[in-house]
PDB file of C-alpha atoms in Angstrom:
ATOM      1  CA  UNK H 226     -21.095  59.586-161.428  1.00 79.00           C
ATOM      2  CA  UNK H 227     -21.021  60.708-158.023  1.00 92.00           C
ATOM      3  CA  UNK H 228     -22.174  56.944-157.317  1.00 97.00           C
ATOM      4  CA  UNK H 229     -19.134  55.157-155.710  1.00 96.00           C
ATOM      5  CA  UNK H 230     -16.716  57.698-157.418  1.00 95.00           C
ATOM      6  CA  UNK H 231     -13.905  55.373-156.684  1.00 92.00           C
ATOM      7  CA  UNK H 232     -15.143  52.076-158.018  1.00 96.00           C
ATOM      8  CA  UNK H 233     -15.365  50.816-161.617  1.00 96.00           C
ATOM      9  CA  UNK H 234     -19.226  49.469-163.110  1.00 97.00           C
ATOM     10  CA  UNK H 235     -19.485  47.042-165.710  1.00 98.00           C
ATOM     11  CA  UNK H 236     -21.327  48.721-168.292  1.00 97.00           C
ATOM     12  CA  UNK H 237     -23.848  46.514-170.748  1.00 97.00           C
ATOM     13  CA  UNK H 238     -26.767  47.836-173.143  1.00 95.00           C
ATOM     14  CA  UNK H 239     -28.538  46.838-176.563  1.00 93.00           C
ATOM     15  CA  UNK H 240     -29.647  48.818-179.597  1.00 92.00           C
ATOM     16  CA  UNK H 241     -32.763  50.966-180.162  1.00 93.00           C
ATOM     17  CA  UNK H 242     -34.681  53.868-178.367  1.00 95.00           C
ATOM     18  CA  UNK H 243     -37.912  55.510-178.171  1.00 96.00           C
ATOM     19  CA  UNK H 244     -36.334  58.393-179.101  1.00 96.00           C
ATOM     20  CA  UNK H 245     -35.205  60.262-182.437  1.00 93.00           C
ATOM     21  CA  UNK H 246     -33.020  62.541-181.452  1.00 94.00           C
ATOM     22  CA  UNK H 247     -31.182  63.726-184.573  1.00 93.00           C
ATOM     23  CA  UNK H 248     -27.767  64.730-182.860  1.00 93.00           C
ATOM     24  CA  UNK H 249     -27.763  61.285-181.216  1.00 94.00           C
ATOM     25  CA  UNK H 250     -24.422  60.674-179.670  1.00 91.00           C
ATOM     26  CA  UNK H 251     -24.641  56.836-179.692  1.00 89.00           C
ATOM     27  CA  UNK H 252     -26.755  56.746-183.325  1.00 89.00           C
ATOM     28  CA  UNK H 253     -24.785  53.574-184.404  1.00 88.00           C
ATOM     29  CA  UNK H 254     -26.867  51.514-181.787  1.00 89.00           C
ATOM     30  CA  UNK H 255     -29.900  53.489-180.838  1.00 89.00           C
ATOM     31  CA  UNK H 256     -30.421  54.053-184.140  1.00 88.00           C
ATOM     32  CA  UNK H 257     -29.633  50.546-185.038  1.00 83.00           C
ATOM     33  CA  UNK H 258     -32.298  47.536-185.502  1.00 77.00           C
ATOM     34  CA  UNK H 259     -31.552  43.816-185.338  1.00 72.00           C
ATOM     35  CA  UNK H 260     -30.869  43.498-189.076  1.00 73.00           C
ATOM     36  CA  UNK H 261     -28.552  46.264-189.692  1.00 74.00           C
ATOM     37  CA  UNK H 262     -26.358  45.919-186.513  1.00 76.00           C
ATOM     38  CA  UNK H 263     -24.805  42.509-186.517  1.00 78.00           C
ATOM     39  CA  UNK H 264     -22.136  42.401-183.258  1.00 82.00           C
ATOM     40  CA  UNK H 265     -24.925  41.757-180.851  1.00 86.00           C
ATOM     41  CA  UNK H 266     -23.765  38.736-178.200  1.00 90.00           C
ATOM     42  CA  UNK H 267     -26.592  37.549-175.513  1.00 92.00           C
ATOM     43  CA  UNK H 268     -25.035  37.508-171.869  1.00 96.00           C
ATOM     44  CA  UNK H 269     -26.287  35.461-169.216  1.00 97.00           C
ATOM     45  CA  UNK H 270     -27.216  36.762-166.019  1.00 98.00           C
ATOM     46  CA  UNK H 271     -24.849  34.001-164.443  1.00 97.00           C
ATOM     47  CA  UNK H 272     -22.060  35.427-166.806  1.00 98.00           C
ATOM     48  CA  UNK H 273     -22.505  38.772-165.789  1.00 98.00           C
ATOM     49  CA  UNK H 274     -22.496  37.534-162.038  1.00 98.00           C
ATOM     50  CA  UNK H 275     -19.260  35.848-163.151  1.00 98.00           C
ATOM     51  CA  UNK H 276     -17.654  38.928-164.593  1.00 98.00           C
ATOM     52  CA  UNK H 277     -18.826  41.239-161.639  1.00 98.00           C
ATOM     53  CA  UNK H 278     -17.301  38.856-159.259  1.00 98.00           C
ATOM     54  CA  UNK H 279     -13.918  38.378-160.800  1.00 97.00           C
ATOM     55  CA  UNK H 280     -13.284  42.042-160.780  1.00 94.00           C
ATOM     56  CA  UNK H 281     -12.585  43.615-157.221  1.00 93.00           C
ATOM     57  CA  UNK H 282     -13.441  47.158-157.675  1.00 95.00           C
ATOM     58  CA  UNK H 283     -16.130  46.477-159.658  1.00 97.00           C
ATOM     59  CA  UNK H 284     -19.428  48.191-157.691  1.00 98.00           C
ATOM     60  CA  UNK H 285     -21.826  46.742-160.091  1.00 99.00           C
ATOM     61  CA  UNK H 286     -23.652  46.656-163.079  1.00 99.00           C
ATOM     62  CA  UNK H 287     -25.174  49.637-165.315  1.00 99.00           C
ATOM     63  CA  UNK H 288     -27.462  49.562-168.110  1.00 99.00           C
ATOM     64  CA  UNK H 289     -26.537  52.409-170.932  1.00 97.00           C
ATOM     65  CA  UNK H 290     -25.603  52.897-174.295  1.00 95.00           C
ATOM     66  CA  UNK H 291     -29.068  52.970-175.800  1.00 95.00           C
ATOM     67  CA  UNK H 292     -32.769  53.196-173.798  1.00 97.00           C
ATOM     68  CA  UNK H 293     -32.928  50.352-171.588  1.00 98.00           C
ATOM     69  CA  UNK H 294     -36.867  51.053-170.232  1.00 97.00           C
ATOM     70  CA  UNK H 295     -37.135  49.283-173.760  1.00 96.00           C
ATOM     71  CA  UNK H 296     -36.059  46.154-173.035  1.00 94.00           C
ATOM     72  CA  UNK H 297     -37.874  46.719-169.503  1.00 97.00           C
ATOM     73  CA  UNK H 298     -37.866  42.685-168.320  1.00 97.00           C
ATOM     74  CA  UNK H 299     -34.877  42.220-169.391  1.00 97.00           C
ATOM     75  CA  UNK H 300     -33.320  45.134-167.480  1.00 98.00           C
ATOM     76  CA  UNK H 301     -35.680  44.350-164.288  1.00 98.00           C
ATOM     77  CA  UNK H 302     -34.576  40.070-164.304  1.00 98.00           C
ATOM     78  CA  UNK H 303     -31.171  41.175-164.619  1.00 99.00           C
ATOM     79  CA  UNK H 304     -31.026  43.878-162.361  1.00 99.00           C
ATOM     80  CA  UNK H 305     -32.849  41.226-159.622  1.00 99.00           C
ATOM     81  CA  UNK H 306     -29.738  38.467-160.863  1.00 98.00           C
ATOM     82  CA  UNK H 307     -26.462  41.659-159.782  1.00 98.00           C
ATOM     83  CA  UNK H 308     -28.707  42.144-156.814  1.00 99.00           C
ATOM     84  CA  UNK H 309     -28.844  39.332-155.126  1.00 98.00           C
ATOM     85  CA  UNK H 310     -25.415  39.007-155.505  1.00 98.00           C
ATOM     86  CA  UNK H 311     -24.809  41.655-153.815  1.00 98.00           C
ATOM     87  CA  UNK H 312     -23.638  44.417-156.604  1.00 99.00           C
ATOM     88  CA  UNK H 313     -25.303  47.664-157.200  1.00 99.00           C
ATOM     89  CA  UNK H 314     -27.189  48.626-160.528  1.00 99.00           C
ATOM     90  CA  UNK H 315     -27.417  51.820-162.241  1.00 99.00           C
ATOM     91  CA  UNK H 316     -29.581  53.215-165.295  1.00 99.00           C
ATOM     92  CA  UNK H 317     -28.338  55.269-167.884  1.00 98.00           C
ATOM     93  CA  UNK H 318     -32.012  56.560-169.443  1.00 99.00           C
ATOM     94  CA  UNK H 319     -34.211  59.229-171.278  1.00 98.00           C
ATOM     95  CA  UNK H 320     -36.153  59.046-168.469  1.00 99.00           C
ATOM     96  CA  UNK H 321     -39.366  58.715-170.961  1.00 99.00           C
ATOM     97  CA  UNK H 322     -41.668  56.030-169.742  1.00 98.00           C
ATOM     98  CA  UNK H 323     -45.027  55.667-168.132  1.00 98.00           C
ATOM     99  CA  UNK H 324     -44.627  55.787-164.563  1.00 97.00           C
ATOM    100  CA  UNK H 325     -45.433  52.591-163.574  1.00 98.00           C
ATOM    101  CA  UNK H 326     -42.377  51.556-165.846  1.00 98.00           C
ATOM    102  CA  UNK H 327     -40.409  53.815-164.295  1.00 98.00           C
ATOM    103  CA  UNK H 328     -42.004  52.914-160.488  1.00 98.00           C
ATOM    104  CA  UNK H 329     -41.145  48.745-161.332  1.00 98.00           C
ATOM    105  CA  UNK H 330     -37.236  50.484-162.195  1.00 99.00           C
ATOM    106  CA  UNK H 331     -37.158  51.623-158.749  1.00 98.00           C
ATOM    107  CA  UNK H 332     -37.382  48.671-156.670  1.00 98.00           C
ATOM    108  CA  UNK H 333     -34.561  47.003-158.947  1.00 99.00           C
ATOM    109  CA  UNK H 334     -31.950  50.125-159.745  1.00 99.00           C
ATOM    110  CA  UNK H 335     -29.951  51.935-157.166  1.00 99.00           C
ATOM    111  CA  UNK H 336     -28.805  54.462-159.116  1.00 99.00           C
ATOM    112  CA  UNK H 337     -30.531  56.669-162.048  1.00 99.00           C
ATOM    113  CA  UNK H 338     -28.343  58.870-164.995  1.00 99.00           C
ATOM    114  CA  UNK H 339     -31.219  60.589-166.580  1.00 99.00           C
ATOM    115  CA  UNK H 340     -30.577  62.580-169.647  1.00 98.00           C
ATOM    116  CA  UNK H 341     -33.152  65.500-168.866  1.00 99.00           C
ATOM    117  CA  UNK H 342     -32.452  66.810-172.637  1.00 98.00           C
ATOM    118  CA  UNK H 343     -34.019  70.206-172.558  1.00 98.00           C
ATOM    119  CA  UNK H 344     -36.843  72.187-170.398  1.00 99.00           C
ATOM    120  CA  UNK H 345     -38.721  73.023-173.287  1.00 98.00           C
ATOM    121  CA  UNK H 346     -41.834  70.498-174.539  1.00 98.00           C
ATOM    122  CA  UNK H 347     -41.047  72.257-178.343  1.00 97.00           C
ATOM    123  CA  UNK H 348     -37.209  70.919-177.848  1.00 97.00           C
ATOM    124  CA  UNK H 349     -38.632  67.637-176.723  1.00 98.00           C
ATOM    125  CA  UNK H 350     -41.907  66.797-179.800  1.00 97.00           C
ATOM    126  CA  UNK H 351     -39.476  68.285-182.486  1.00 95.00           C
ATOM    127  CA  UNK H 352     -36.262  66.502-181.565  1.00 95.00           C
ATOM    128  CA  UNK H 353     -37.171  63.560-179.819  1.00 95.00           C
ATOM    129  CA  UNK H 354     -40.430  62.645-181.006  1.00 94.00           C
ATOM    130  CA  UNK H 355     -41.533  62.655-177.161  1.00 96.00           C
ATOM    131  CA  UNK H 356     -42.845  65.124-174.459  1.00 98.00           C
ATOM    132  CA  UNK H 357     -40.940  67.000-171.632  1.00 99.00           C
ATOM    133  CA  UNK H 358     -43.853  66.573-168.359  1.00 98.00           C
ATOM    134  CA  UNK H 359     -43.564  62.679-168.853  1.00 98.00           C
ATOM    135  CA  UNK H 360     -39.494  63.032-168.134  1.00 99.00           C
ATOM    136  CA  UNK H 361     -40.193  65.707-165.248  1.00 99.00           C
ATOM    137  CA  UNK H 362     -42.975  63.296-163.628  1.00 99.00           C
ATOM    138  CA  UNK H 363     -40.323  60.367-163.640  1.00 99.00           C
ATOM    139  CA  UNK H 364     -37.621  62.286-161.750  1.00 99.00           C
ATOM    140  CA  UNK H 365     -40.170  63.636-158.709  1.00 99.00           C
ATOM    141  CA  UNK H 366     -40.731  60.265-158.108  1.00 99.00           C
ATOM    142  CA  UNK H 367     -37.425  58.628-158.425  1.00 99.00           C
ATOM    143  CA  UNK H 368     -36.531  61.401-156.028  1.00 98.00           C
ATOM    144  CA  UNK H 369     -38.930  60.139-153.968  1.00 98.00           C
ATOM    145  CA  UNK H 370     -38.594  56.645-153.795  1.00 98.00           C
ATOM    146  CA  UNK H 371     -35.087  57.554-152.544  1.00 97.00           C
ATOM    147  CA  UNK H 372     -32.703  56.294-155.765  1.00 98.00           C
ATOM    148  CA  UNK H 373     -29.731  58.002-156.312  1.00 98.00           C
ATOM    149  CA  UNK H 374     -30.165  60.359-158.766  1.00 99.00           C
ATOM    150  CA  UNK H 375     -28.073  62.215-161.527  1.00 99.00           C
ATOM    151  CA  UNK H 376     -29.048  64.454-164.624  1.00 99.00           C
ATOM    152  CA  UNK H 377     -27.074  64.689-167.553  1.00 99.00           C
ATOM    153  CA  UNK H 378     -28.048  67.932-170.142  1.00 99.00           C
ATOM    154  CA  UNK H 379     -26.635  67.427-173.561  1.00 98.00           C
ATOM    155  CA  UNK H 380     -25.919  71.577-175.057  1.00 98.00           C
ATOM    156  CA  UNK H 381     -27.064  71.208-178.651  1.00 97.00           C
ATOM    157  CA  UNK H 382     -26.166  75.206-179.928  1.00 96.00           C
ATOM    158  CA  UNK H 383     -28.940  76.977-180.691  1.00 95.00           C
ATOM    159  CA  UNK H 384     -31.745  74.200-179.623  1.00 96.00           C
ATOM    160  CA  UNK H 385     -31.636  74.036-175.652  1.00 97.00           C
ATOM    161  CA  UNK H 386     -28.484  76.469-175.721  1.00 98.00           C
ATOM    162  CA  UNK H 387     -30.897  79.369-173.958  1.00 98.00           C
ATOM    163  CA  UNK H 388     -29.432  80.826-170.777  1.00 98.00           C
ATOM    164  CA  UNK H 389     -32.991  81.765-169.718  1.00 98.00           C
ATOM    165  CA  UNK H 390     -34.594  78.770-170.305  1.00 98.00           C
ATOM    166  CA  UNK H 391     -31.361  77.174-169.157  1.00 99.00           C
ATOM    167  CA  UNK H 392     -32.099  79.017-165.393  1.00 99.00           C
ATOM    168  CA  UNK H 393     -35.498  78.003-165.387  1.00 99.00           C
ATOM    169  CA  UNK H 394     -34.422  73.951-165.194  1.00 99.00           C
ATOM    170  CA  UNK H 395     -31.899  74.710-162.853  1.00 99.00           C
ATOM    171  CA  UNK H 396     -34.335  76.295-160.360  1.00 99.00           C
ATOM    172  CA  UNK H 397     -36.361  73.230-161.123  1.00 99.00           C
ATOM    173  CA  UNK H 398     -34.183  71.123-160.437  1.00 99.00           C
ATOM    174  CA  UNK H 399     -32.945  72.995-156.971  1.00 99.00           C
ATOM    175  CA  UNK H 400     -36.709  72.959-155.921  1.00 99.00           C
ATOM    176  CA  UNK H 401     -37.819  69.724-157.058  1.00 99.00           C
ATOM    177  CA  UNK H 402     -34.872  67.243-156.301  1.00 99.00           C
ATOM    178  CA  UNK H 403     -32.737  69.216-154.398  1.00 98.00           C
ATOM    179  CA  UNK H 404     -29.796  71.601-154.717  1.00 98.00           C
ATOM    180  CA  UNK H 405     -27.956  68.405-153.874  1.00 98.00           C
ATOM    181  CA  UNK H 406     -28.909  67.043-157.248  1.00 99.00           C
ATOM    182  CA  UNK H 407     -25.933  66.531-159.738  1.00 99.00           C
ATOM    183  CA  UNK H 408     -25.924  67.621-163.148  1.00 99.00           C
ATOM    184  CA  UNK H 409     -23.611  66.912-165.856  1.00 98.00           C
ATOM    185  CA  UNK H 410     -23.756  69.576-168.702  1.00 99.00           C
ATOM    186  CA  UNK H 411     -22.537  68.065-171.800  1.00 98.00           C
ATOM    187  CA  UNK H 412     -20.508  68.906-175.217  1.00 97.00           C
ATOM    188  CA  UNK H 413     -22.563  68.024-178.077  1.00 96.00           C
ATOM    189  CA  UNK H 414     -20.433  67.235-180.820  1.00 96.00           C
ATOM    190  CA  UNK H 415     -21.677  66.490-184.513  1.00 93.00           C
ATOM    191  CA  UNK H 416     -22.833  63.122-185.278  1.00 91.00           C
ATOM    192  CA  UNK H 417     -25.889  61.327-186.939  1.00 91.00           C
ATOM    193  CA  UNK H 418     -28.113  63.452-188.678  1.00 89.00           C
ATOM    194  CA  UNK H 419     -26.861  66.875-187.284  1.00 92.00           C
ATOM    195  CA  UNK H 420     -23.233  68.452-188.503  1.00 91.00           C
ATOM    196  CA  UNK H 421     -23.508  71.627-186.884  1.00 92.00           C
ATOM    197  CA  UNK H 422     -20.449  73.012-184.753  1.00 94.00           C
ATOM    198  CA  UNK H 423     -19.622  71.382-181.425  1.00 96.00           C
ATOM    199  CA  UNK H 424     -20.500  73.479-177.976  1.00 97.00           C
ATOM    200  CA  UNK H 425     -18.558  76.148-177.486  1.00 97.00           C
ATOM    201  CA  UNK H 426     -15.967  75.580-174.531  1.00 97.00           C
ATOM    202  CA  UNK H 427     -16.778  79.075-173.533  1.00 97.00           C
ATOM    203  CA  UNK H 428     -20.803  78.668-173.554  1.00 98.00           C
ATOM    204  CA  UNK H 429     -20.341  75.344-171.092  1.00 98.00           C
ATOM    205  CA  UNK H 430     -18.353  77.268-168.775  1.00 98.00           C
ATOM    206  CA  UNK H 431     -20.513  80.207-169.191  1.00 98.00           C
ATOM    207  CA  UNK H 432     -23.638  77.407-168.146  1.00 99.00           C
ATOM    208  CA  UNK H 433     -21.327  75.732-165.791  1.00 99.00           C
ATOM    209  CA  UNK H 434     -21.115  78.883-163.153  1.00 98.00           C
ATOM    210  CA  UNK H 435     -24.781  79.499-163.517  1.00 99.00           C
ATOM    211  CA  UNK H 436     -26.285  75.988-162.796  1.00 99.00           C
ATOM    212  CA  UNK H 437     -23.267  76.691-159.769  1.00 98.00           C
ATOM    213  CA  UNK H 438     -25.292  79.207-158.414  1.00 98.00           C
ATOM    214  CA  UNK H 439     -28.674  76.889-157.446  1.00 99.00           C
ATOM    215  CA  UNK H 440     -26.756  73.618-157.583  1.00 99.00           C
ATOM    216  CA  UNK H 441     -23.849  72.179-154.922  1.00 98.00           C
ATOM    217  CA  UNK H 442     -22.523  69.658-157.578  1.00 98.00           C
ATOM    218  CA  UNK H 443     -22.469  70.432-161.318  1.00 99.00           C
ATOM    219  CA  UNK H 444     -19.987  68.934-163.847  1.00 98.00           C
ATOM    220  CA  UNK H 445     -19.014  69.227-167.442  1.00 98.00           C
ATOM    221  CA  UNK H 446     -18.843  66.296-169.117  1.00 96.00           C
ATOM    222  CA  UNK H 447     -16.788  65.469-172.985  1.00 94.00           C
ATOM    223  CA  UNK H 448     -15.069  68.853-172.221  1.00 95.00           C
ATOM    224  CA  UNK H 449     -11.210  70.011-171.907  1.00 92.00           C
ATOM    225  CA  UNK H 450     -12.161  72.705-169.708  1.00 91.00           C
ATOM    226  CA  UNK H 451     -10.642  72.516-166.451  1.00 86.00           C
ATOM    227  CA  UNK H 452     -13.573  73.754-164.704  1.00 94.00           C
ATOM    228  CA  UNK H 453     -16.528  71.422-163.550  1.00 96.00           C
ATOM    229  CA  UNK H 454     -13.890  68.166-163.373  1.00 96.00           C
ATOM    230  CA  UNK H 455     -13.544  68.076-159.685  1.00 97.00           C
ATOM    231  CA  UNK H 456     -15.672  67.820-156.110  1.00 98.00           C
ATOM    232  CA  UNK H 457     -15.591  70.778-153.888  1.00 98.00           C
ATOM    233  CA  UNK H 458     -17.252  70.943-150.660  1.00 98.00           C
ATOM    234  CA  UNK H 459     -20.682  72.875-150.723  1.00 98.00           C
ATOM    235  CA  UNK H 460     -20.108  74.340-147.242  1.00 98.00           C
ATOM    236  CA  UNK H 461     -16.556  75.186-147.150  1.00 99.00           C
ATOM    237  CA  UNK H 462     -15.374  74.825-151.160  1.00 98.00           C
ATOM    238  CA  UNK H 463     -12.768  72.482-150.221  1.00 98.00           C
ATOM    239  CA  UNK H 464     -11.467  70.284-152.594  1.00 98.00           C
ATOM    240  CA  UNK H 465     -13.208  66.759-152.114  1.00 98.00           C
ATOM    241  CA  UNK H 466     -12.161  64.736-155.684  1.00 98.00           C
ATOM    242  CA  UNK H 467     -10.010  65.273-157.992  1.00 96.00           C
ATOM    243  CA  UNK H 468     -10.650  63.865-161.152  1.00 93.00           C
ATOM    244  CA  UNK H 469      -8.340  63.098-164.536  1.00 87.00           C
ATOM    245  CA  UNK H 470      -9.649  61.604-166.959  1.00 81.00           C
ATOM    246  CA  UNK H 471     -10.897  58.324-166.054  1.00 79.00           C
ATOM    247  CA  UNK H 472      -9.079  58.528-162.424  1.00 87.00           C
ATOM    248  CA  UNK H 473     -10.595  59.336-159.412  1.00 93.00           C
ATOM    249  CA  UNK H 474      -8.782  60.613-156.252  1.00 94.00           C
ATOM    250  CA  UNK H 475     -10.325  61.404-152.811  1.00 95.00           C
ATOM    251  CA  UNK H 476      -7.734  64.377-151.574  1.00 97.00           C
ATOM    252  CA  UNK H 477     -10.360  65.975-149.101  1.00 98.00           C
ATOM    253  CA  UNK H 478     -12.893  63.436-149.052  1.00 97.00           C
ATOM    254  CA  UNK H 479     -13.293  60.738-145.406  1.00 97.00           C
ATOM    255  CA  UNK H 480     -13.944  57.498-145.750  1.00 94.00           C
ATOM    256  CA  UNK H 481     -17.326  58.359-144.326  1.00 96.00           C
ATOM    257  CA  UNK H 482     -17.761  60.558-147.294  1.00 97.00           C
ATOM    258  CA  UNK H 483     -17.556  63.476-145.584  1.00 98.00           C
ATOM    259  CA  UNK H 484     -15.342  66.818-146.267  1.00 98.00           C
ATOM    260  CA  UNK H 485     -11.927  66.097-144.242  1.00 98.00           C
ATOM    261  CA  UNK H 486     -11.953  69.965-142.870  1.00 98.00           C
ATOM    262  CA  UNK H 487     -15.839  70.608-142.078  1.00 99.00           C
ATOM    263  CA  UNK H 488     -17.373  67.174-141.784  1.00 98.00           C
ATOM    264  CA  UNK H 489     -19.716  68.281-144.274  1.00 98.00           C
ATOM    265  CA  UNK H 490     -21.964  65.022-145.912  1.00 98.00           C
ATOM    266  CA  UNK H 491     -20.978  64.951-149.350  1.00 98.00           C
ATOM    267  CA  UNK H 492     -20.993  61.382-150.755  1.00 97.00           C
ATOM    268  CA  UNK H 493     -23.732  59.079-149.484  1.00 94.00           C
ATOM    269  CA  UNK H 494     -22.893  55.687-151.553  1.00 95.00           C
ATOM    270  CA  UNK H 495     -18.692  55.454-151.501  1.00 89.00           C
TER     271      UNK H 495
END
């Protein structure tokens, strides 16, 4: 995330969604119920605290893995608990909730991941089982309660692989949230109930430069290609972060987070 880029977040999650996506990526647990998946362990708040706190670049904690609006009090009693102790919190999520779910997430969560998995409403009743305006409703109004906020689009070859409707989220996105808005286009590769091919290298890169052309800060995520790793200025295209695998490394960022040769904003939370 382009959340404190330089900082490490303790990740935690459960098992179950509300959706059925059949290519699901994390199937083992989303998929899961209580019965069938048997290395659940309850953490305390006041453990979590503990762990946060023993770790010094720790920023805070995030919720991920599988859908945590479904576990909703949890999620919001726990994301009070890091709060107050001064740590950030992030969601990982679907983004497919009613919005006063989604309005109660906001007062507690700094920092939203959503997985905006297609912009088409077939895509989203025959894979997921849900409905695309819900998901769009949610982000206008996390981008206006001011959260940090991050998409993440999953390619799935020949389901939301469409350069045209592809274009039309981008400009969505650009108009709605902002061309500041960062998305992470994503490899699909086959797992669950699908066994079709993994992305194309070619067709991410191919997505990559046109998502470039509305949007300042686009990534490609579970890829080798070299393009979409790194942070480049929007106003000057100098190189901000450089990234390698798991390591981060400001080489034209400030400590302001601003571009060391224009001044230009480009990280608000560092």
């Amino acid at each position: 995330m382009s959340f404190y880029p330089s900082k490490d977040i303790l990740s935690i999650g459960s098992i179950g969604c509300n959706f059925a996506c059949d290519f699901c990526q994390n199937c083992e647990i989303s998929q899961a119920n209580i019965q069938e998946y048997t290395h659940l362990r309850e953490l305390s708040k006041e453990y979590i605290t503990d762990l946060l706190e023993a770790e010094e670049n720790t920023v805070g904690l995030a919720f991920t893995y599988n859908e945590p609006a479904i576990w909703i009090e949890t999620v919001t009693e726990y994301a009070e608990t890091v709060r107050a102790a001064g740590f950030k919190t992030v969601m990982v999520t679907n983004g497919y909730m009613h919005e006063k779910a989604i309005h109660g997430f906001c007062r507690v969560i700094d920092a939203f991941n959503v997985d905006l998995k297609s912009f088409s409403e077939r895509f989203y009743k025959k894979i997921t089982g849900g409905s695309l305006q819900p998901v769009l409703n949610n982000l206008k109004s996390i981008k206006r309660f001011g959260s940090h906020l991050e998409l993440t689009n999953l390619i799935v070859p020949g389901e939301n692989s469409d350069e045209r409707e592809f274009k039309e989220m981008v400009h969505w996105i650009s108009h709605e949230l902002g061309p500041d808005t960062v998305l992470h286009i994503s490899r699909y590769f086959p797992k669950h109930l699908r066994q079709s091919e993994a992305t194309d290298e070619s067709l991410l890169e191919s997505l990559f430069y046109i998502a470039n052309e509305q949007l300042s800060y686009v990534y490609l995520a579970n890829s080798n290609n070299r393009v979409g790793r790194d942070t480049f200025c929007p106003s000057c295209n100098n190189q901000a972060i450089h990234r390698s695998g798991y390591y981060t490394i400001m080489v034209g960022l400030s400590e302001q987070g601003t571009c060391i040769n224009c001044n230009h904003k480009i990280i608000k939370h560092l």
